[in-house]
Amino acid sequence: MRLDKFLAAAGAGSRKDVRKLIRAHRITVNGSADLKADMHIDENKDKVALDGEPVIYREYSYYMLNKPAGYISASNGTHTVMELIRENDRDLFPCGRLDRDTEGLLLITNDGPLAHDLLSPVKHVDKEYLVKTEKIITEDDLKRFEEGIEIDGGETCLPASGYLKDPKTCILTIREGKYHQVKRMFEATGNRVVFLKRIRMKNLLLDESLQPGEYRRLSEEEEAGLKAGRT
Ligand code: URA
């Protein structure tokens, strides 16, 4: 792979930035700083460093964002979640959609195949939400969710499991991603969602130490957990 491409893909900066680093002799390959941007390196063998610190190549990047309300889950446009991500990795995008007013766990990645698996309607990946509602949630509402509730437009949801935290707060796990699904499920019971936060996707838990708008790279265990069981 070309050195400048490698450095940009590893997050050292844009192609333009990394060429400047190379010219400034801040990059070394196997200890040598006499380099050209278009030279080829073996990303699995050669030892690349920036200011003496190893540059690790990752094919894909994975970040957990605690999405704040007020941002849209899109790559382009204004007020998108991507405005919160200050990384140079190429082609990052939000994996899935949360409504503008929904908060919580959003995976930001450039791993298209993994995103496809996590979002595929046939894979039924768990998504767990903290839901606060206007009116009391009854045991009968939760039973209807468990049986597969019919929402507006005549669509029937897959069984969803929920439990109460207090009379107007529940933890709900759904296994599909219909448009505004949680809100429409509660509407079908005559209730209204007033606060919605995603707290888990598959086995990835929202790191509650992240304030809304903050993000961090996934740990190796978290990344492996998301990839586990892929067919
Ligand atoms: N269900 C909703 O209604 N909104 C979301 O953002 C996510 C799930």
Short mmCIF file of C-alpha atoms and ligand atoms in Angstrom, two decimals:
data_model
loop_
_atom_site.label_atom_id
_atom_site.label_comp_id
_atom_site.label_asym_id
_atom_site.label_seq_id
_atom_site.Cartn_x
_atom_site.Cartn_y
_atom_site.Cartn_z
CA MET A 1 0.00 0.00 0.00
CA ARG A 2 1.19 3.57 -0.67
CA LEU A 3 2.68 5.22 2.40
CA ASP A 4 0.42 8.31 2.24
CA LYS A 5 -2.67 6.11 1.85
CA PHE A 6 -1.60 3.96 4.79
CA LEU A 7 -1.02 6.99 7.03
CA ALA A 8 -4.35 8.57 6.11
CA ALA A 9 -6.21 5.27 6.64
CA ALA A 10 -4.48 4.88 10.03
CA GLY A 11 -5.85 8.27 11.11
CA ALA A 12 -2.63 10.32 10.91
CA GLY A 13 -4.38 13.03 8.88
CA SER A 14 -5.68 13.77 5.40
CA ARG A 15 -3.52 12.78 2.41
CA LYS A 16 -2.34 16.42 2.27
CA ASP A 17 -1.51 16.45 6.01
CA VAL A 18 0.45 13.21 5.89
CA ARG A 19 2.52 14.37 2.90
CA LYS A 20 3.56 17.37 5.02
CA LEU A 21 4.50 15.01 7.88
CA ILE A 22 6.60 12.93 5.48
CA ARG A 23 8.37 16.03 4.10
CA ALA A 24 9.02 17.23 7.66
CA HIS A 25 10.71 13.85 8.39
CA ARG A 26 8.29 13.21 11.24
CA ILE A 27 7.40 9.81 9.77
CA THR A 28 9.79 6.87 9.84
CA VAL A 29 9.52 3.47 8.19
CA ASN A 30 11.72 0.88 9.83
CA GLY A 31 13.71 3.74 11.38
CA SER A 32 14.33 5.65 8.15
CA ALA A 33 12.91 9.14 7.59
CA ASP A 34 14.10 9.31 3.99
CA LEU A 35 10.69 8.63 2.49
CA LYS A 36 8.38 9.45 -0.39
CA ALA A 37 4.61 9.72 -0.16
CA ASP A 38 4.08 7.36 -3.09
CA MET A 39 6.48 4.66 -1.89
CA HIS A 40 4.95 1.28 -1.14
CA ILE A 41 5.07 -0.32 2.27
CA ASP A 42 3.91 -3.66 3.61
CA GLU A 43 1.34 -2.69 6.23
CA ASN A 44 1.67 -6.07 7.95
CA LYS A 45 5.47 -6.04 8.26
CA ASP A 46 6.94 -2.55 8.05
CA LYS A 47 7.23 -0.53 11.27
CA VAL A 48 5.79 2.93 10.70
CA ALA A 49 6.05 5.67 13.33
CA LEU A 50 4.97 9.29 13.73
CA ASP A 51 7.23 11.31 16.01
CA GLY A 52 8.56 7.98 17.28
CA GLU A 53 5.10 6.60 18.17
CA PRO A 54 3.97 3.48 16.26
CA VAL A 55 1.23 4.08 13.69
CA ILE A 56 -1.15 1.14 13.78
CA TYR A 57 -3.07 0.34 10.64
CA ARG A 58 -6.66 -0.71 11.06
CA GLU A 59 -8.74 -1.67 8.11
CA TYR A 60 -11.85 -0.30 9.81
CA SER A 61 -12.59 2.03 12.71
CA TYR A 62 -15.37 1.76 15.30
CA TYR A 63 -16.54 4.51 17.63
CA MET A 64 -19.34 4.60 20.17
CA LEU A 65 -21.17 7.95 20.22
CA ASN A 66 -23.57 9.00 22.93
CA LYS A 67 -25.86 10.82 20.52
CA PRO A 68 -27.37 14.01 21.90
CA ALA A 69 -30.88 15.15 20.97
CA GLY A 70 -30.95 17.66 18.13
CA TYR A 71 -28.69 15.82 15.68
CA ILE A 72 -29.73 13.70 12.71
CA SER A 73 -28.19 10.28 12.04
CA ALA A 74 -26.90 11.01 8.54
CA SER A 75 -23.53 11.50 6.88
CA ASN A 76 -24.44 14.63 4.92
CA GLY A 77 -26.37 17.78 5.65
CA THR A 78 -26.46 20.10 8.62
CA HIS A 79 -26.67 19.14 12.28
CA THR A 80 -25.61 15.57 11.56
CA VAL A 81 -23.97 13.33 14.13
CA MET A 82 -20.83 13.34 11.95
CA GLU A 83 -20.22 16.96 13.04
CA LEU A 84 -19.45 15.53 16.49
CA ILE A 85 -16.74 13.13 15.23
CA ARG A 86 -13.32 14.75 14.96
CA GLU A 87 -11.41 11.90 13.31
CA ASN A 88 -9.57 11.63 10.03
CA ASP A 89 -10.62 8.06 9.24
CA ARG A 90 -12.07 7.87 5.78
CA ASP A 91 -15.70 7.14 4.97
CA LEU A 92 -17.09 7.04 8.49
CA PHE A 93 -20.87 6.87 8.74
CA PRO A 94 -23.51 6.29 11.43
CA CYS A 95 -24.59 2.65 11.61
CA GLY A 96 -28.36 2.94 11.69
CA ARG A 97 -30.71 5.75 12.51
CA LEU A 98 -31.92 7.32 15.69
CA ASP A 99 -34.56 10.05 15.48
CA ARG A 100 -33.39 13.63 15.91
CA ASP A 101 -34.79 13.73 19.46
CA THR A 102 -33.49 10.26 20.42
CA GLU A 103 -30.31 10.00 22.48
CA GLY A 104 -27.82 7.27 23.20
CA LEU A 105 -25.77 4.58 21.59
CA LEU A 106 -24.84 5.10 17.95
CA LEU A 107 -22.03 3.16 16.30
CA ILE A 108 -19.90 5.24 13.93
CA THR A 109 -17.79 3.12 11.60
CA ASN A 110 -16.51 2.68 8.06
CA ASP A 111 -17.08 -1.09 8.15
CA GLY A 112 -19.86 -1.44 5.58
CA PRO A 113 -20.16 -5.25 5.82
CA LEU A 114 -20.54 -5.15 9.62
CA ALA A 115 -23.10 -2.33 9.42
CA HIS A 116 -25.01 -4.34 6.84
CA ASP A 117 -25.11 -7.33 9.20
CA LEU A 118 -26.16 -5.29 12.22
CA LEU A 119 -28.94 -3.53 10.33
CA SER A 120 -30.16 -6.38 8.17
CA PRO A 121 -33.90 -6.95 8.77
CA VAL A 122 -33.37 -10.70 8.69
CA LYS A 123 -30.69 -10.76 11.41
CA HIS A 124 -32.96 -9.46 14.22
CA VAL A 125 -30.18 -7.77 16.18
CA ASP A 126 -31.32 -6.65 19.67
CA LYS A 127 -31.71 -2.93 20.29
CA GLU A 128 -32.46 -1.91 23.86
CA TYR A 129 -34.00 1.42 24.81
CA LEU A 130 -34.76 3.40 27.93
CA VAL A 131 -38.25 4.78 27.33
CA LYS A 132 -40.07 7.45 29.31
CA THR A 133 -43.72 8.04 28.56
CA GLU A 134 -46.46 10.59 29.17
CA LYS A 135 -48.86 8.13 30.83
CA ILE A 136 -48.45 5.04 32.97
CA ILE A 137 -47.24 1.90 31.18
CA THR A 138 -49.36 -1.11 32.12
CA GLU A 139 -48.44 -4.80 32.34
CA ASP A 140 -51.00 -5.29 29.59
CA ASP A 141 -49.02 -2.91 27.32
CA LEU A 142 -45.87 -4.96 27.92
CA LYS A 143 -47.82 -8.16 27.20
CA ARG A 144 -49.01 -6.71 23.90
CA PHE A 145 -45.41 -5.86 23.01
CA GLU A 146 -44.39 -9.43 23.86
CA GLU A 147 -47.10 -10.86 21.64
CA GLY A 148 -46.13 -8.61 18.72
CA ILE A 149 -48.15 -5.41 18.68
CA GLU A 150 -49.87 -4.05 15.58
CA ILE A 151 -48.85 -0.47 14.89
CA ASP A 152 -50.37 2.15 12.59
CA GLY A 153 -50.52 1.13 8.98
CA GLY A 154 -51.40 -2.44 9.94
CA GLU A 155 -47.77 -3.56 10.46
CA THR A 156 -47.18 -6.16 13.16
CA CYS A 157 -43.97 -5.88 15.17
CA LEU A 158 -41.86 -8.84 16.18
CA PRO A 159 -42.21 -9.79 19.85
CA ALA A 160 -40.41 -7.23 22.05
CA SER A 161 -39.52 -7.67 25.69
CA GLY A 162 -39.85 -4.97 28.30
CA TYR A 163 -39.83 -4.35 32.01
CA LEU A 164 -40.82 -1.41 34.15
CA LYS A 165 -38.31 0.77 36.00
CA ASP A 166 -41.09 2.98 37.33
CA PRO A 167 -44.71 3.49 36.23
CA LYS A 168 -43.72 5.76 33.32
CA THR A 169 -40.28 4.34 32.50
CA CYS A 170 -39.40 1.02 30.92
CA ILE A 171 -36.52 -0.83 29.32
CA LEU A 172 -37.65 -2.19 25.97
CA THR A 173 -35.74 -4.53 23.64
CA ILE A 174 -36.79 -4.68 20.01
CA ARG A 175 -35.29 -6.92 17.31
CA GLU A 176 -36.03 -4.93 14.18
CA GLY A 177 -35.86 -1.31 13.12
CA LYS A 178 -39.12 -0.09 11.67
CA TYR A 179 -39.45 3.67 11.17
CA HIS A 180 -40.11 5.39 14.55
CA GLN A 181 -40.79 1.91 15.88
CA VAL A 182 -40.69 2.46 19.64
CA LYS A 183 -42.76 5.63 19.43
CA ARG A 184 -45.35 3.89 17.22
CA MET A 185 -45.50 0.89 19.56
CA PHE A 186 -46.39 3.15 22.48
CA GLU A 187 -48.83 5.14 20.34
CA ALA A 188 -50.63 1.86 19.64
CA THR A 189 -51.23 1.53 23.40
CA GLY A 190 -52.61 5.08 23.61
CA ASN A 191 -49.43 6.44 25.21
CA ARG A 192 -46.70 8.80 24.01
CA VAL A 193 -42.90 8.59 24.29
CA VAL A 194 -41.45 11.72 25.88
CA PHE A 195 -37.81 10.55 26.13
CA LEU A 196 -35.98 7.82 24.25
CA LYS A 197 -32.40 6.65 24.65
CA ARG A 198 -30.74 3.62 23.10
CA ILE A 199 -28.60 1.80 25.66
CA ARG A 200 -27.57 -1.39 23.82
CA MET A 201 -27.13 -2.76 20.32
CA LYS A 202 -26.41 -6.51 20.10
CA ASN A 203 -23.96 -6.91 23.03
CA LEU A 204 -22.56 -3.38 22.84
CA LEU A 205 -23.60 -1.37 25.89
CA LEU A 206 -23.64 2.42 25.96
CA ASP A 207 -20.74 3.63 28.09
CA GLU A 208 -22.63 5.79 30.56
CA SER A 209 -19.47 7.76 31.33
CA LEU A 210 -19.82 9.36 27.87
CA GLN A 211 -21.75 12.62 28.12
CA PRO A 212 -24.22 13.35 25.29
CA GLY A 213 -22.08 14.38 22.30
CA GLU A 214 -19.00 12.48 23.50
CA TYR A 215 -17.59 9.41 21.79
CA ARG A 216 -14.73 6.96 22.08
CA ARG A 217 -13.11 4.19 20.11
CA LEU A 218 -14.52 0.69 20.84
CA SER A 219 -12.28 -1.58 22.88
CA GLU A 220 -11.02 -4.75 21.20
CA GLU A 221 -13.49 -6.82 23.26
CA GLU A 222 -16.40 -4.60 22.23
CA GLU A 223 -15.38 -4.83 18.58
CA ALA A 224 -15.05 -8.62 18.80
CA GLY A 225 -18.45 -8.85 20.52
CA LEU A 226 -20.15 -6.95 17.72
CA LYS A 227 -18.55 -9.24 15.15
CA ALA A 228 -19.27 -12.48 17.03
CA GLY A 229 -21.59 -15.00 15.44
CA ARG A 230 -21.46 -13.50 11.94
CA THR A 231 -22.29 -15.97 9.21
N1 URA B 1 -37.64 3.93 17.74
C1 URA B 1 -38.05 5.21 17.59
O1 URA B 1 -39.24 5.48 17.62
N2 URA B 1 -37.11 6.16 17.42
C2 URA B 1 -35.79 5.91 17.43
O2 URA B 1 -34.98 6.83 17.28
C3 URA B 1 -35.38 4.58 17.59
C4 URA B 1 -36.33 3.60 17.75
#
